[in-house]
Amino acid sequence: MREDLAARLRTFAAERDWERFHTPKNLAMALTGEAGELAAEFQWLTPEQSADVMSDPEAGRRVRAEMADVYLYLTRLADVLGVDLVQAAHEKLDEGERRYDAETYRGTARKAPPLP
């Protein structure tokens, strides 16, 4: 599935001769912009409203579209850089499990010291 999406994005860019614009820098900047647009959808909502945002058809449509934009740019960036996002995410979660043992950090948001 992930590979299919990356391949489809690769084809999409190639058919439009956009590969030259899809540099890591440009893709990271576009990703940041789209993440900002996603955050803007939640900016003035209460915590309760933000948790219920998908129940509003129009707001839900906008949030879904912004999430898709973020996912597409991240997928394209990973493809251009040759990064397996699922593997990278598992590695990051493994690190989090080492840094934040459940017994010590349950119910707290404090930061762990850096790993040696």
Coordinates of C-alpha atoms in Angstrom, one line a residue:
M1 CA 0.0 0.0 0.0
R2 CA 2.7 2.5 1.0
E3 CA 4.8 1.5 -1.9
D4 CA 1.8 1.8 -4.2
L5 CA 1.2 5.4 -3.0
A6 CA 4.9 6.3 -3.4
A7 CA 4.9 4.8 -6.9
R8 CA 1.7 6.7 -7.8
L9 CA 3.2 10.0 -6.5
R10 CA 6.4 9.3 -8.5
T11 CA 4.3 8.8 -11.6
F12 CA 2.2 11.9 -10.9
A13 CA 5.4 14.0 -10.6
A14 CA 7.0 12.5 -13.7
E15 CA 4.0 13.0 -15.9
R16 CA 4.1 16.7 -15.0
D17 CA 7.9 17.0 -15.2
W18 CA 7.9 18.1 -11.6
E19 CA 10.8 15.9 -10.3
R20 CA 13.2 18.8 -10.6
F21 CA 11.0 20.7 -8.1
H22 CA 10.7 17.7 -5.7
T23 CA 14.0 18.3 -4.0
P24 CA 14.2 17.3 -0.3
K25 CA 14.4 21.0 0.7
N26 CA 11.3 21.9 -1.3
L27 CA 9.3 18.8 -0.2
A28 CA 10.2 19.5 3.5
M29 CA 9.1 23.1 3.1
A30 CA 5.8 22.1 1.4
L31 CA 5.3 19.5 4.2
T32 CA 5.8 22.2 6.8
G33 CA 3.3 24.5 5.1
E34 CA 0.7 21.7 4.9
A35 CA 1.3 20.8 8.6
G36 CA 0.6 24.5 9.4
E37 CA -2.6 24.4 7.4
L38 CA -3.7 21.3 9.4
A39 CA -2.8 23.1 12.7
A40 CA -4.9 26.1 11.6
E41 CA -8.0 23.9 11.4
F42 CA -7.6 23.4 15.2
Q43 CA -6.2 26.8 16.2
W44 CA -9.1 28.3 18.1
L45 CA -11.1 25.2 19.0
T46 CA -11.5 24.0 22.6
P47 CA -10.1 20.6 23.4
E48 CA -13.6 19.2 23.3
Q49 CA -14.3 20.8 19.9
S50 CA -11.0 19.5 18.5
A51 CA -11.8 16.0 19.6
D52 CA -15.2 16.2 17.9
V53 CA -14.0 18.0 14.7
M54 CA -14.8 15.1 12.4
S55 CA -18.5 15.2 13.3
D56 CA -18.9 18.5 11.5
P57 CA -19.0 17.5 7.8
E58 CA -17.3 20.7 6.4
A59 CA -14.6 20.9 9.1
G60 CA -14.1 17.2 8.8
R61 CA -13.6 17.5 5.1
R62 CA -11.0 20.2 5.5
V63 CA -9.1 18.3 8.3
R64 CA -9.1 15.1 6.2
A65 CA -7.8 17.0 3.1
E66 CA -5.0 18.7 5.1
M67 CA -4.0 15.4 6.7
A68 CA -3.9 13.9 3.2
D69 CA -1.6 16.7 2.0
V70 CA 0.7 16.1 5.0
Y71 CA 0.8 12.4 4.3
L72 CA 1.4 12.8 0.6
Y73 CA 4.3 15.3 1.0
L74 CA 5.8 13.1 3.7
T75 CA 5.5 10.0 1.5
R76 CA 7.0 11.8 -1.4
L77 CA 9.9 13.1 0.7
A78 CA 10.6 9.6 2.1
D79 CA 10.6 8.2 -1.5
V80 CA 13.0 10.8 -2.8
L81 CA 15.3 10.2 0.2
G82 CA 15.0 6.4 0.1
V83 CA 13.6 6.3 3.7
D84 CA 11.2 3.4 4.7
L85 CA 8.8 5.4 6.9
V86 CA 7.3 2.4 8.6
Q87 CA 10.8 1.1 9.6
A88 CA 11.8 4.6 10.7
A89 CA 8.7 4.9 12.8
H90 CA 9.3 1.5 14.5
E91 CA 12.9 2.5 15.2
K92 CA 11.6 5.8 16.8
L93 CA 9.0 3.9 18.9
D94 CA 11.7 1.4 20.0
E95 CA 13.8 4.4 21.2
G96 CA 10.8 5.9 23.0
E97 CA 10.2 2.6 24.7
R98 CA 13.8 2.6 26.0
R99 CA 13.7 6.2 27.1
Y100 CA 10.2 6.2 28.6
D101 CA 9.6 3.1 30.5
A102 CA 5.9 2.7 31.3
E103 CA 6.3 2.4 35.0
T104 CA 8.3 5.6 35.5
Y105 CA 6.5 7.7 32.9
R106 CA 2.9 6.6 33.3
G107 CA 0.6 9.6 33.5
T108 CA 3.3 12.3 33.2
A109 CA 4.4 14.5 30.3
R110 CA 7.9 15.2 31.6
K111 CA 10.8 14.7 29.3
A112 CA 13.3 11.8 29.6
P113 CA 17.0 12.5 29.7
P114 CA 18.8 11.8 26.4
L115 CA 20.0 8.3 25.9
P116 CA 23.7 7.8 26.5

